[in-house]
Amino acid sequence: MKTLLALLKSKTLYISLAGLITTGIIIALLMDFVIMPNYTNYNEGVTVPDVTKLSLEEAENLLTSYGLRFEVHDRRAHSAYPANYVIDQSPTAKQLVKPNRKVYLTVNTESTPQVVVPNVVNLSYRNARLQLENHGLTVGSTSYESDRFRNTILRQSIAPEDTVARGTAVNLVVSDGLGTRMVQVPDVEGLRLSEAQQQIMRAGLRVGEIRFEPARDVTPNTVLSYSPKGPELTEGETIQLVVSERFDAREESETGAVIDDTTNTTPPDTTQIQNN
């Protein structure tokens, strides 16, 4: 106890503490006003020059003279610029940045890059747009057709895996979500094939498989039967048709008709003739 009291009354203790506090204050001031400003180039900056519309070589020389670095971030075709000219930069011109900052350049390419078209059918519209943009493509026109799954891609104008120029627009057919309604099934038996197709599409349904059968006493291309017959179906569902053909037709050498059904979710295939 006496030792502790003697220590507390000692001038050496207080001188040491004062020295430590003073040293700490000096170090903090040096860090704040000398060391850190020199390390971070405080109050020192470079105004980024505008290197767009310059050749890549000219842009490199100009940026280097300003104490900046550069990197070619992207290359894309632009008809308004010659090949190897800068068409965009980041950071943009007139921004104040630290010395030795890297400037990312977009350079015009001599030839348009080619990309592979992704398959976006059955994706949501948002995901399809992101997929196309990630592949360097854009969304063109958007049309809507009836289907039960709202905002789902039904068709795309360019087939998946096709190779096209980067920036090409892909048109999309999107479900409008109206496929939850029930619609009346039209009676198309006995109608000509073209008339039957029109009635089915006007009812909000789609033409599915078309099967041809020889019929002795029926005019060719007449609907013999259809299924399902309803009376009601969900909007957007398909109707299968059985259609007459010439009784003496050589079925093994014919392929039936190609149906142009714009309401179908997939391009129509040539229907094969089947024996009855």
Short mmCIF file of C-alpha atoms in Angstrom, two decimals:
data_model
loop_
_atom_site.label_atom_id
_atom_site.label_comp_id
_atom_site.label_asym_id
_atom_site.label_seq_id
_atom_site.Cartn_x
_atom_site.Cartn_y
_atom_site.Cartn_z
CA MET A 1 0.00 0.00 0.00
CA LYS A 2 2.84 2.37 0.89
CA THR A 3 4.59 1.51 -2.40
CA LEU A 4 1.42 2.40 -4.40
CA LEU A 5 1.02 5.71 -2.59
CA ALA A 6 4.67 6.53 -3.19
CA LEU A 7 4.29 5.74 -6.89
CA LEU A 8 1.24 7.99 -7.20
CA LYS A 9 3.18 10.85 -5.57
CA SER A 10 6.20 10.34 -7.83
CA LYS A 11 6.92 13.09 -10.37
CA THR A 12 8.52 10.51 -12.69
CA LEU A 13 5.12 8.83 -13.28
CA TYR A 14 3.45 12.04 -14.35
CA ILE A 15 6.34 13.10 -16.52
CA SER A 16 6.23 9.71 -18.30
CA LEU A 17 2.47 9.93 -18.85
CA ALA A 18 2.79 13.45 -20.19
CA GLY A 19 5.51 12.29 -22.55
CA LEU A 20 3.39 9.42 -23.86
CA ILE A 21 0.37 11.69 -24.42
CA THR A 22 2.51 14.30 -26.17
CA THR A 23 4.10 11.64 -28.38
CA GLY A 24 0.66 10.27 -29.32
CA ILE A 25 -0.60 13.73 -30.25
CA ILE A 26 2.47 14.40 -32.39
CA ILE A 27 2.09 11.06 -34.22
CA ALA A 28 -1.61 11.73 -34.85
CA LEU A 29 -0.85 15.18 -36.24
CA LEU A 30 1.88 13.79 -38.48
CA MET A 31 -0.47 11.08 -39.81
CA ASP A 32 -3.24 13.59 -40.46
CA PHE A 33 -1.27 16.42 -42.03
CA VAL A 34 1.89 14.86 -43.46
CA ILE A 35 1.94 11.09 -43.94
CA MET A 36 -1.62 10.40 -45.17
CA PRO A 37 -1.82 13.43 -47.51
CA ASN A 38 1.47 12.39 -49.14
CA TYR A 39 0.28 8.78 -49.41
CA THR A 40 -3.11 9.64 -50.93
CA ASN A 41 -1.98 12.70 -52.93
CA TYR A 42 -4.35 14.86 -50.89
CA ASN A 43 -5.35 18.12 -52.62
CA GLU A 44 -3.71 16.78 -55.78
CA GLY A 45 -5.85 15.69 -58.73
CA VAL A 46 -5.88 15.35 -62.51
CA THR A 47 -8.66 16.53 -64.79
CA VAL A 48 -9.47 13.70 -67.20
CA PRO A 49 -9.03 14.81 -70.82
CA ASP A 50 -11.57 14.01 -73.52
CA VAL A 51 -10.08 11.24 -75.66
CA THR A 52 -13.24 10.30 -77.57
CA LYS A 53 -13.03 10.80 -81.33
CA LEU A 54 -9.26 10.24 -81.11
CA SER A 55 -7.33 7.27 -82.39
CA LEU A 56 -6.25 4.75 -79.79
CA GLU A 57 -2.61 5.83 -80.22
CA GLU A 58 -3.47 9.52 -79.75
CA ALA A 59 -5.61 8.69 -76.69
CA GLU A 60 -2.73 6.70 -75.17
CA ASN A 61 -0.28 9.57 -75.64
CA LEU A 62 -2.66 12.16 -74.24
CA LEU A 63 -3.58 10.12 -71.16
CA THR A 64 0.07 9.31 -70.47
CA SER A 65 0.97 13.00 -70.64
CA TYR A 66 -1.66 13.66 -67.98
CA GLY A 67 -0.18 10.99 -65.71
CA LEU A 68 -3.04 8.57 -66.26
CA ARG A 69 -3.20 4.93 -67.35
CA PHE A 70 -5.68 3.34 -69.75
CA GLU A 71 -7.26 0.00 -70.62
CA VAL A 72 -9.38 -1.02 -73.61
CA HIS A 73 -12.50 -2.20 -71.83
CA ASP A 74 -14.67 -3.03 -74.87
CA ARG A 75 -14.67 -3.03 -78.65
CA ARG A 76 -17.78 -2.50 -80.71
CA ALA A 77 -18.72 -1.32 -84.18
CA HIS A 78 -19.84 2.27 -84.74
CA SER A 79 -20.39 3.54 -88.28
CA ALA A 80 -19.61 7.16 -87.33
CA TYR A 81 -16.02 6.40 -86.27
CA PRO A 82 -12.99 5.02 -88.11
CA ALA A 83 -11.50 1.75 -86.93
CA ASN A 84 -9.47 1.91 -83.67
CA TYR A 85 -10.95 5.25 -82.62
CA VAL A 86 -12.21 5.81 -79.08
CA ILE A 87 -16.01 6.06 -78.92
CA ASP A 88 -16.47 6.15 -75.14
CA GLN A 89 -14.46 6.51 -71.93
CA SER A 90 -14.86 6.06 -68.17
CA PRO A 91 -14.33 8.25 -66.17
CA THR A 92 -15.75 10.83 -68.56
CA ALA A 93 -13.92 13.98 -69.56
CA LYS A 94 -13.42 16.86 -67.08
CA GLN A 95 -13.73 14.65 -63.99
CA LEU A 96 -11.12 15.20 -61.25
CA VAL A 97 -9.31 11.96 -60.39
CA LYS A 98 -6.16 10.86 -58.57
CA PRO A 99 -2.89 10.70 -60.52
CA ASN A 100 -2.17 7.32 -62.13
CA ARG A 101 -5.90 6.56 -62.31
CA LYS A 102 -6.88 4.05 -65.01
CA VAL A 103 -9.26 5.27 -67.73
CA TYR A 104 -11.36 2.56 -69.43
CA LEU A 105 -11.85 3.00 -73.16
CA THR A 106 -14.40 1.66 -75.65
CA VAL A 107 -12.81 1.41 -79.09
CA ASN A 108 -14.44 1.13 -82.49
CA THR A 109 -13.70 -2.16 -84.19
CA GLU A 110 -13.05 -2.55 -87.89
CA SER A 111 -15.55 -5.40 -88.29
CA THR A 112 -18.76 -6.09 -86.39
CA PRO A 113 -18.26 -8.86 -83.78
CA GLN A 114 -20.44 -11.95 -84.16
CA VAL A 115 -22.41 -13.45 -81.26
CA VAL A 116 -24.50 -16.58 -80.75
CA VAL A 117 -28.22 -16.06 -80.07
CA PRO A 118 -29.36 -17.60 -76.75
CA ASN A 119 -32.59 -19.56 -76.32
CA VAL A 120 -35.00 -17.35 -74.35
CA VAL A 121 -38.25 -19.25 -75.01
CA ASN A 122 -40.12 -20.08 -71.77
CA LEU A 123 -38.12 -17.49 -69.82
CA SER A 124 -39.75 -14.47 -68.21
CA TYR A 125 -39.57 -11.28 -70.26
CA ARG A 126 -37.12 -9.73 -67.77
CA ASN A 127 -34.77 -12.73 -67.82
CA ALA A 128 -34.98 -12.95 -71.61
CA ARG A 129 -34.00 -9.29 -71.95
CA LEU A 130 -31.04 -9.78 -69.60
CA GLN A 131 -29.92 -12.90 -71.50
CA LEU A 132 -30.02 -11.06 -74.82
CA GLU A 133 -28.17 -8.03 -73.44
CA ASN A 134 -25.52 -10.27 -71.86
CA HIS A 135 -24.92 -11.76 -75.31
CA GLY A 136 -24.55 -8.32 -76.89
CA LEU A 137 -28.04 -8.29 -78.46
CA THR A 138 -31.05 -6.04 -78.00
CA VAL A 139 -34.81 -6.58 -77.69
CA GLY A 140 -36.64 -5.48 -80.82
CA SER A 141 -40.42 -5.36 -81.16
CA THR A 142 -42.59 -7.12 -78.57
CA SER A 143 -45.96 -8.63 -79.48
CA TYR A 144 -48.42 -10.47 -77.25
CA GLU A 145 -50.45 -13.66 -77.64
CA SER A 146 -52.76 -15.57 -75.36
CA ASP A 147 -51.18 -18.10 -73.05
CA ARG A 148 -51.79 -19.07 -69.44
CA PHE A 149 -48.31 -18.09 -68.19
CA ARG A 150 -48.13 -14.30 -68.12
CA ASN A 151 -44.96 -12.52 -69.37
CA THR A 152 -43.43 -15.77 -70.62
CA ILE A 153 -41.58 -15.76 -73.95
CA LEU A 154 -43.47 -17.83 -76.50
CA ARG A 155 -41.27 -17.27 -79.57
CA GLN A 156 -38.19 -15.37 -80.68
CA SER A 157 -37.57 -14.00 -84.18
CA ILE A 158 -34.02 -15.40 -84.48
CA ALA A 159 -33.49 -19.09 -83.80
CA PRO A 160 -31.26 -20.09 -80.86
CA GLU A 161 -27.64 -20.89 -81.71
CA ASP A 162 -27.75 -18.72 -84.86
CA THR A 163 -24.73 -16.44 -85.27
CA VAL A 164 -25.54 -12.77 -85.89
CA ALA A 165 -23.84 -9.37 -85.65
CA ARG A 166 -23.49 -7.96 -82.17
CA GLY A 167 -26.24 -5.42 -81.46
CA THR A 168 -28.84 -7.24 -83.60
CA ALA A 169 -32.43 -6.80 -82.39
CA VAL A 170 -34.40 -9.95 -81.51
CA ASN A 171 -38.19 -9.65 -81.67
CA LEU A 172 -40.15 -11.45 -78.95
CA VAL A 173 -43.66 -12.88 -78.68
CA VAL A 174 -44.82 -12.71 -75.07
CA SER A 175 -47.75 -14.31 -73.26
CA ASP A 176 -50.37 -11.79 -72.15
CA GLY A 177 -51.68 -14.09 -69.41
CA LEU A 178 -55.18 -14.32 -70.88
CA GLY A 179 -55.02 -18.10 -71.13
CA THR A 180 -56.94 -18.55 -67.88
CA ARG A 181 -60.28 -17.71 -69.54
CA MET A 182 -62.63 -20.41 -70.79
CA VAL A 183 -63.77 -20.09 -74.42
CA GLN A 184 -66.37 -21.87 -76.54
CA VAL A 185 -65.05 -24.55 -78.87
CA PRO A 186 -66.36 -23.87 -82.42
CA ASP A 187 -67.89 -26.71 -84.42
CA VAL A 188 -65.58 -26.93 -87.44
CA GLU A 189 -66.58 -30.36 -88.70
CA GLY A 190 -67.45 -30.21 -92.40
CA LEU A 191 -65.68 -26.87 -92.96
CA ARG A 192 -62.84 -26.28 -95.37
CA LEU A 193 -59.46 -26.42 -93.62
CA SER A 194 -58.77 -22.68 -94.06
CA GLU A 195 -62.20 -21.75 -92.67
CA ALA A 196 -61.75 -24.10 -89.71
CA GLN A 197 -58.38 -22.58 -88.89
CA GLN A 198 -59.83 -19.08 -88.93
CA GLN A 199 -62.73 -20.00 -86.64
CA ILE A 200 -60.43 -21.77 -84.19
CA MET A 201 -58.09 -18.77 -84.00
CA ARG A 202 -60.97 -16.30 -83.68
CA ALA A 203 -62.23 -18.31 -80.70
CA GLY A 204 -58.87 -17.79 -78.95
CA LEU A 205 -57.65 -21.34 -79.53
CA ARG A 206 -54.81 -22.75 -81.61
CA VAL A 207 -54.54 -25.26 -84.41
CA GLY A 208 -52.50 -28.25 -83.31
CA GLU A 209 -51.74 -31.46 -85.19
CA ILE A 210 -53.45 -31.89 -88.58
CA ARG A 211 -53.83 -35.49 -89.72
CA PHE A 212 -54.89 -36.31 -93.28
CA GLU A 213 -57.07 -39.31 -94.14
CA PRO A 214 -58.31 -40.53 -97.53
CA ALA A 215 -62.08 -39.97 -97.98
CA ARG A 216 -63.93 -41.34 -101.00
CA ASP A 217 -67.04 -39.11 -101.01
CA VAL A 218 -65.68 -35.95 -99.33
CA THR A 219 -64.02 -32.96 -100.96
CA PRO A 220 -60.29 -32.84 -100.18
CA ASN A 221 -59.19 -30.47 -97.38
CA THR A 222 -62.50 -30.83 -95.52
CA VAL A 223 -62.43 -31.28 -91.74
CA LEU A 224 -63.67 -34.80 -90.93
CA SER A 225 -63.38 -34.48 -87.15
CA TYR A 226 -61.61 -32.51 -84.42
CA SER A 227 -60.64 -32.99 -80.81
CA PRO A 228 -61.23 -32.10 -78.09
CA LYS A 229 -64.80 -31.04 -78.75
CA GLY A 230 -65.38 -29.09 -75.57
CA PRO A 231 -67.89 -27.49 -75.11
CA GLU A 232 -65.26 -25.19 -73.52
CA LEU A 233 -61.48 -25.07 -73.38
CA THR A 234 -58.94 -22.83 -71.71
CA GLU A 235 -57.96 -19.99 -74.01
CA GLY A 236 -54.80 -20.80 -75.91
CA GLU A 237 -55.26 -24.58 -75.95
CA THR A 238 -54.90 -26.49 -79.22
CA ILE A 239 -57.41 -28.28 -81.43
CA GLN A 240 -56.31 -31.35 -83.40
CA LEU A 241 -57.90 -31.80 -86.83
CA VAL A 242 -58.51 -34.79 -89.10
CA VAL A 243 -58.76 -33.56 -92.70
CA SER A 244 -59.78 -35.38 -95.88
CA GLU A 245 -57.53 -35.99 -98.84
CA ARG A 246 -58.00 -37.74 -102.19
CA PHE A 247 -58.92 -41.37 -101.71
CA ASP A 248 -56.46 -42.56 -104.38
CA ALA A 249 -53.56 -40.45 -103.08
CA ARG A 250 -50.21 -42.24 -102.65
CA GLU A 251 -49.86 -41.55 -98.98
CA GLU A 252 -46.31 -42.83 -98.70
CA SER A 253 -45.02 -40.09 -101.03
CA GLU A 254 -47.00 -37.09 -99.72
CA THR A 255 -46.44 -34.88 -96.71
CA GLY A 256 -49.68 -32.99 -96.06
CA ALA A 257 -50.10 -29.24 -95.68
CA VAL A 258 -47.96 -26.68 -93.91
CA ILE A 259 -50.14 -24.74 -91.52
CA ASP A 260 -49.46 -21.04 -91.02
CA ASP A 261 -50.76 -20.65 -87.46
CA THR A 262 -49.60 -17.31 -86.08
CA THR A 263 -51.07 -18.11 -82.67
CA ASN A 264 -48.94 -21.20 -82.16
CA THR A 265 -46.09 -20.95 -79.67
CA THR A 266 -43.72 -22.81 -82.02
CA PRO A 267 -43.26 -22.60 -85.78
CA PRO A 268 -45.62 -25.08 -87.49
CA ASP A 269 -44.11 -28.30 -88.77
CA THR A 270 -45.17 -30.14 -91.87
CA THR A 271 -47.73 -32.72 -90.78
CA GLN A 272 -47.17 -36.26 -91.86
CA ILE A 273 -49.89 -38.29 -93.48
CA GLN A 274 -50.94 -41.25 -91.47
CA ASN A 275 -52.93 -44.25 -92.65
CA ASN A 276 -56.39 -44.67 -91.25
#
